[in-house]
């Protein structure tokens, strides 16, 4: 697949329609506004991103062993430097920072004036292996580099052949109670 399928990905008017159709669901979901959308990307784009995604043992990853409250979770790694990523992954990251994707998020969430994070602080690419996890936590809400409040997170899962027994679902909690759980299904 050429980069042409990735560049301009969110120019497709179907994303604007999707944002409009899912906005009420997003706003009503609890414990806070959120949404899970299956088959979000074109299937060929999702497959290309999966194939180009760096393997777990690549030296490109930042190891998060003993990071914060997630002691002994050396299974999680991340990359926030797009210069070391394959062109297809770089193009996708730039698309999710594009005007078109920001407009999609603003329409979906009802939050005007969103600004993308070109630094990928807490973002970029993440990977974990079997038994990898993050403790229950609240993401930071103040972006010290941009001097802005962090309002929206967008997660894209590239996990083909995921099985429930793998665990690893995204759990949404309120106080000490799990409210919702989403499996990390491929292309959601």
mmCIF file of C-alpha atoms in Angstrom:
data_model
loop_
_atom_site.group_PDB
_atom_site.id
_atom_site.type_symbol
_atom_site.label_atom_id
_atom_site.label_comp_id
_atom_site.label_asym_id
_atom_site.label_seq_id
_atom_site.Cartn_x
_atom_site.Cartn_y
_atom_site.Cartn_z
ATOM 1 C CA UNK A 1 0.000 0.000 0.000
ATOM 2 C CA UNK A 2 1.257 3.423 -0.858
ATOM 3 C CA UNK A 3 1.400 6.380 1.463
ATOM 4 C CA UNK A 4 -1.340 7.938 -0.697
ATOM 5 C CA UNK A 5 -3.949 5.781 1.106
ATOM 6 C CA UNK A 6 -2.811 7.172 4.485
ATOM 7 C CA UNK A 7 -2.164 10.796 3.531
ATOM 8 C CA UNK A 8 -5.507 12.568 3.511
ATOM 9 C CA UNK A 9 -7.187 9.605 5.214
ATOM 10 C CA UNK A 10 -9.554 11.821 7.219
ATOM 11 C CA UNK A 11 -10.506 13.953 4.208
ATOM 12 C CA UNK A 12 -13.149 11.296 3.576
ATOM 13 C CA UNK A 13 -16.567 12.840 4.312
ATOM 14 C CA UNK A 14 -17.660 9.589 5.959
ATOM 15 C CA UNK A 15 -15.634 10.595 9.020
ATOM 16 C CA UNK A 16 -17.625 13.826 9.370
ATOM 17 C CA UNK A 17 -20.855 11.801 9.107
ATOM 18 C CA UNK A 18 -19.533 9.289 11.648
ATOM 19 C CA UNK A 19 -18.683 12.074 14.115
ATOM 20 C CA UNK A 20 -22.179 13.521 13.791
ATOM 21 C CA UNK A 21 -23.878 10.139 14.167
ATOM 22 C CA UNK A 22 -21.837 9.116 17.237
ATOM 23 C CA UNK A 23 -21.727 12.448 19.071
ATOM 24 C CA UNK A 24 -24.773 11.854 21.301
ATOM 25 C CA UNK A 25 -23.516 8.392 22.266
ATOM 26 C CA UNK A 26 -20.087 9.828 23.091
ATOM 27 C CA UNK A 27 -21.576 12.528 25.322
ATOM 28 C CA UNK A 28 -23.949 10.167 27.181
ATOM 29 C CA UNK A 29 -21.418 7.409 27.916
ATOM 30 C CA UNK A 30 -20.270 6.988 31.522
ATOM 31 C CA UNK A 31 -18.251 7.190 33.727
ATOM 32 C CA UNK A 32 -17.204 10.071 31.455
ATOM 33 C CA UNK A 33 -17.846 10.880 27.789
ATOM 34 C CA UNK A 34 -16.146 8.338 25.515
ATOM 35 C CA UNK A 35 -16.801 5.997 22.615
ATOM 36 C CA UNK A 36 -15.432 2.845 21.026
ATOM 37 C CA UNK A 37 -15.756 2.598 17.251
ATOM 38 C CA UNK A 38 -15.088 -0.710 15.499
ATOM 39 C CA UNK A 39 -13.564 -0.820 11.998
ATOM 40 C CA UNK A 40 -12.606 2.836 12.285
ATOM 41 C CA UNK A 41 -9.966 2.867 9.569
ATOM 42 C CA UNK A 42 -10.015 1.512 6.059
ATOM 43 C CA UNK A 43 -9.150 -2.191 6.423
ATOM 44 C CA UNK A 44 -6.123 -1.930 4.109
ATOM 45 C CA UNK A 45 -4.783 1.053 6.053
ATOM 46 C CA UNK A 46 -5.172 -0.783 9.380
ATOM 47 C CA UNK A 47 -3.412 -3.858 7.976
ATOM 48 C CA UNK A 48 -0.560 -1.750 6.600
ATOM 49 C CA UNK A 49 -0.100 0.028 9.933
ATOM 50 C CA UNK A 50 0.003 -3.336 11.721
ATOM 51 C CA UNK A 51 2.593 -4.740 9.298
ATOM 52 C CA UNK A 52 4.801 -1.642 9.621
ATOM 53 C CA UNK A 53 4.477 -1.339 13.408
ATOM 54 C CA UNK A 54 7.854 -1.921 15.125
ATOM 55 C CA UNK A 55 8.225 -5.346 16.743
ATOM 56 C CA UNK A 56 8.388 -5.609 20.522
ATOM 57 C CA UNK A 57 12.114 -6.424 20.622
ATOM 58 C CA UNK A 58 13.079 -3.461 18.438
ATOM 59 C CA UNK A 59 15.659 -1.165 20.009
ATOM 60 C CA UNK A 60 13.478 1.809 19.003
ATOM 61 C CA UNK A 61 11.185 1.366 22.017
ATOM 62 C CA UNK A 62 11.488 3.262 25.304
ATOM 63 C CA UNK A 63 11.187 0.705 28.101
ATOM 64 C CA UNK A 64 8.828 1.718 30.927
ATOM 65 C CA UNK A 65 10.179 -0.638 33.564
ATOM 66 C CA UNK A 66 9.359 0.708 37.021
ATOM 67 C CA UNK A 67 7.670 3.735 35.509
ATOM 68 C CA UNK A 68 5.518 5.725 37.940
ATOM 69 C CA UNK A 69 3.030 3.551 39.856
ATOM 70 C CA UNK A 70 3.432 0.728 37.363
ATOM 71 C CA UNK A 71 6.292 -1.014 39.143
ATOM 72 C CA UNK A 72 7.663 -4.181 37.556
ATOM 73 C CA UNK A 73 5.661 -3.689 34.381
ATOM 74 C CA UNK A 74 8.579 -3.829 32.000
ATOM 75 C CA UNK A 75 6.189 -5.174 29.405
ATOM 76 C CA UNK A 76 5.064 -1.689 28.272
ATOM 77 C CA UNK A 77 7.126 0.289 25.823
ATOM 78 C CA UNK A 78 6.546 3.427 23.776
ATOM 79 C CA UNK A 79 7.942 5.535 20.946
ATOM 80 C CA UNK A 80 7.276 9.260 20.864
ATOM 81 C CA UNK A 81 9.930 10.184 18.288
ATOM 82 C CA UNK A 82 8.363 9.918 14.846
ATOM 83 C CA UNK A 83 11.788 10.179 13.152
ATOM 84 C CA UNK A 84 12.546 6.548 13.999
ATOM 85 C CA UNK A 85 9.207 5.180 12.811
ATOM 86 C CA UNK A 86 8.398 3.709 9.394
ATOM 87 C CA UNK A 87 6.989 6.207 6.880
ATOM 88 C CA UNK A 88 3.490 4.711 7.050
ATOM 89 C CA UNK A 89 3.301 5.081 10.842
ATOM 90 C CA UNK A 90 4.702 8.626 10.619
ATOM 91 C CA UNK A 91 2.102 9.522 7.988
ATOM 92 C CA UNK A 92 -0.690 8.133 10.178
ATOM 93 C CA UNK A 93 0.506 10.073 13.239
ATOM 94 C CA UNK A 94 0.540 13.229 11.167
ATOM 95 C CA UNK A 95 -2.978 12.496 9.926
ATOM 96 C CA UNK A 96 -4.294 12.196 13.498
ATOM 97 C CA UNK A 97 -2.720 15.594 14.144
ATOM 98 C CA UNK A 98 -4.322 17.046 11.012
ATOM 99 C CA UNK A 99 -7.033 19.684 10.797
ATOM 100 C CA UNK A 100 -9.455 17.091 9.410
ATOM 101 C CA UNK A 101 -9.020 14.713 12.339
ATOM 102 C CA UNK A 102 -9.204 17.548 14.864
ATOM 103 C CA UNK A 103 -12.490 18.651 13.257
ATOM 104 C CA UNK A 104 -13.694 15.045 13.531
ATOM 105 C CA UNK A 105 -12.862 15.054 17.263
ATOM 106 C CA UNK A 106 -14.461 18.473 17.816
ATOM 107 C CA UNK A 107 -17.674 17.321 16.121
ATOM 108 C CA UNK A 108 -17.685 14.025 18.023
ATOM 109 C CA UNK A 109 -16.957 15.520 21.445
ATOM 110 C CA UNK A 110 -18.571 18.946 21.172
ATOM 111 C CA UNK A 111 -15.309 20.495 22.404
ATOM 112 C CA UNK A 112 -14.252 23.443 20.238
ATOM 113 C CA UNK A 113 -10.695 24.672 19.879
ATOM 114 C CA UNK A 114 -8.885 21.340 20.234
ATOM 115 C CA UNK A 115 -5.177 21.419 19.444
ATOM 116 C CA UNK A 116 -3.185 18.339 18.445
ATOM 117 C CA UNK A 117 -0.106 17.332 20.409
ATOM 118 C CA UNK A 118 2.881 17.393 18.037
ATOM 119 C CA UNK A 119 5.117 16.158 20.884
ATOM 120 C CA UNK A 120 3.116 12.950 21.495
ATOM 121 C CA UNK A 121 3.505 13.391 25.268
ATOM 122 C CA UNK A 122 1.918 10.272 26.700
ATOM 123 C CA UNK A 123 1.052 9.397 23.110
ATOM 124 C CA UNK A 124 2.767 8.121 20.003
ATOM 125 C CA UNK A 125 3.090 4.361 19.676
ATOM 126 C CA UNK A 126 2.750 1.919 22.563
ATOM 127 C CA UNK A 127 3.257 -1.811 22.803
ATOM 128 C CA UNK A 128 3.105 -4.456 25.488
ATOM 129 C CA UNK A 129 3.550 -8.192 25.509
ATOM 130 C CA UNK A 130 1.657 -10.990 27.200
ATOM 131 C CA UNK A 131 0.866 -10.158 30.828
ATOM 132 C CA UNK A 132 1.680 -6.488 30.222
ATOM 133 C CA UNK A 133 -0.560 -4.043 32.041
ATOM 134 C CA UNK A 134 -0.951 -0.587 33.452
ATOM 135 C CA UNK A 135 -2.358 -0.055 36.902
ATOM 136 C CA UNK A 136 -5.562 1.904 37.253
ATOM 137 C CA UNK A 137 -4.529 5.505 36.773
ATOM 138 C CA UNK A 138 -5.700 8.916 35.672
ATOM 139 C CA UNK A 139 -3.872 10.389 32.694
ATOM 140 C CA UNK A 140 -2.208 13.737 33.221
ATOM 141 C CA UNK A 141 -4.398 16.663 32.260
ATOM 142 C CA UNK A 142 -1.843 19.480 32.057
ATOM 143 C CA UNK A 143 0.501 19.494 29.075
ATOM 144 C CA UNK A 144 3.516 21.386 30.370
ATOM 145 C CA UNK A 145 5.107 21.818 26.931
ATOM 146 C CA UNK A 146 1.995 23.328 25.302
ATOM 147 C CA UNK A 147 0.747 24.958 28.523
ATOM 148 C CA UNK A 148 -2.727 23.599 27.770
ATOM 149 C CA UNK A 149 -5.210 21.207 29.334
ATOM 150 C CA UNK A 150 -5.300 17.749 27.827
ATOM 151 C CA UNK A 151 -8.950 17.103 26.930
ATOM 152 C CA UNK A 152 -9.178 14.095 24.592
ATOM 153 C CA UNK A 153 -7.282 10.839 24.089
ATOM 154 C CA UNK A 154 -7.657 8.778 20.916
ATOM 155 C CA UNK A 155 -6.488 5.157 20.979
ATOM 156 C CA UNK A 156 -6.125 2.991 17.863
ATOM 157 C CA UNK A 157 -5.690 -0.738 18.383
ATOM 158 C CA UNK A 158 -3.639 -2.771 15.916
ATOM 159 C CA UNK A 159 -4.027 -6.149 17.628
ATOM 160 C CA UNK A 160 -5.144 -8.823 15.139
ATOM 161 C CA UNK A 161 -6.200 -12.212 16.470
ATOM 162 C CA UNK A 162 -6.756 -10.822 19.970
ATOM 163 C CA UNK A 163 -8.480 -13.287 22.303
ATOM 164 C CA UNK A 164 -10.374 -12.566 25.510
ATOM 165 C CA UNK A 165 -8.054 -14.810 27.533
ATOM 166 C CA UNK A 166 -5.199 -12.427 26.694
ATOM 167 C CA UNK A 167 -6.833 -9.872 29.008
ATOM 168 C CA UNK A 168 -5.537 -6.362 28.388
ATOM 169 C CA UNK A 169 -8.875 -4.637 27.972
ATOM 170 C CA UNK A 170 -9.239 -0.907 28.496
ATOM 171 C CA UNK A 171 -11.159 -0.443 31.731
ATOM 172 C CA UNK A 172 -12.968 2.746 32.651
ATOM 173 C CA UNK A 173 -13.412 3.290 36.386
ATOM 174 C CA UNK A 174 -15.292 5.673 38.615
ATOM 175 C CA UNK A 175 -14.067 5.866 42.181
ATOM 176 C CA UNK A 176 -13.344 2.221 43.088
ATOM 177 C CA UNK A 177 -15.696 0.600 40.604
ATOM 178 C CA UNK A 178 -15.140 -0.580 37.027
ATOM 179 C CA UNK A 179 -17.938 0.884 34.872
ATOM 180 C CA UNK A 180 -16.983 -0.243 31.353
ATOM 181 C CA UNK A 181 -14.482 -2.456 29.625
ATOM 182 C CA UNK A 182 -13.373 -2.464 25.992
ATOM 183 C CA UNK A 183 -11.371 -5.224 24.342
ATOM 184 C CA UNK A 184 -8.415 -3.984 22.299
ATOM 185 C CA UNK A 185 -9.925 -5.271 19.066
ATOM 186 C CA UNK A 186 -8.065 -4.771 15.815
ATOM 187 C CA UNK A 187 -8.967 -1.519 14.047
ATOM 188 C CA UNK A 188 -11.048 -0.080 16.873
#
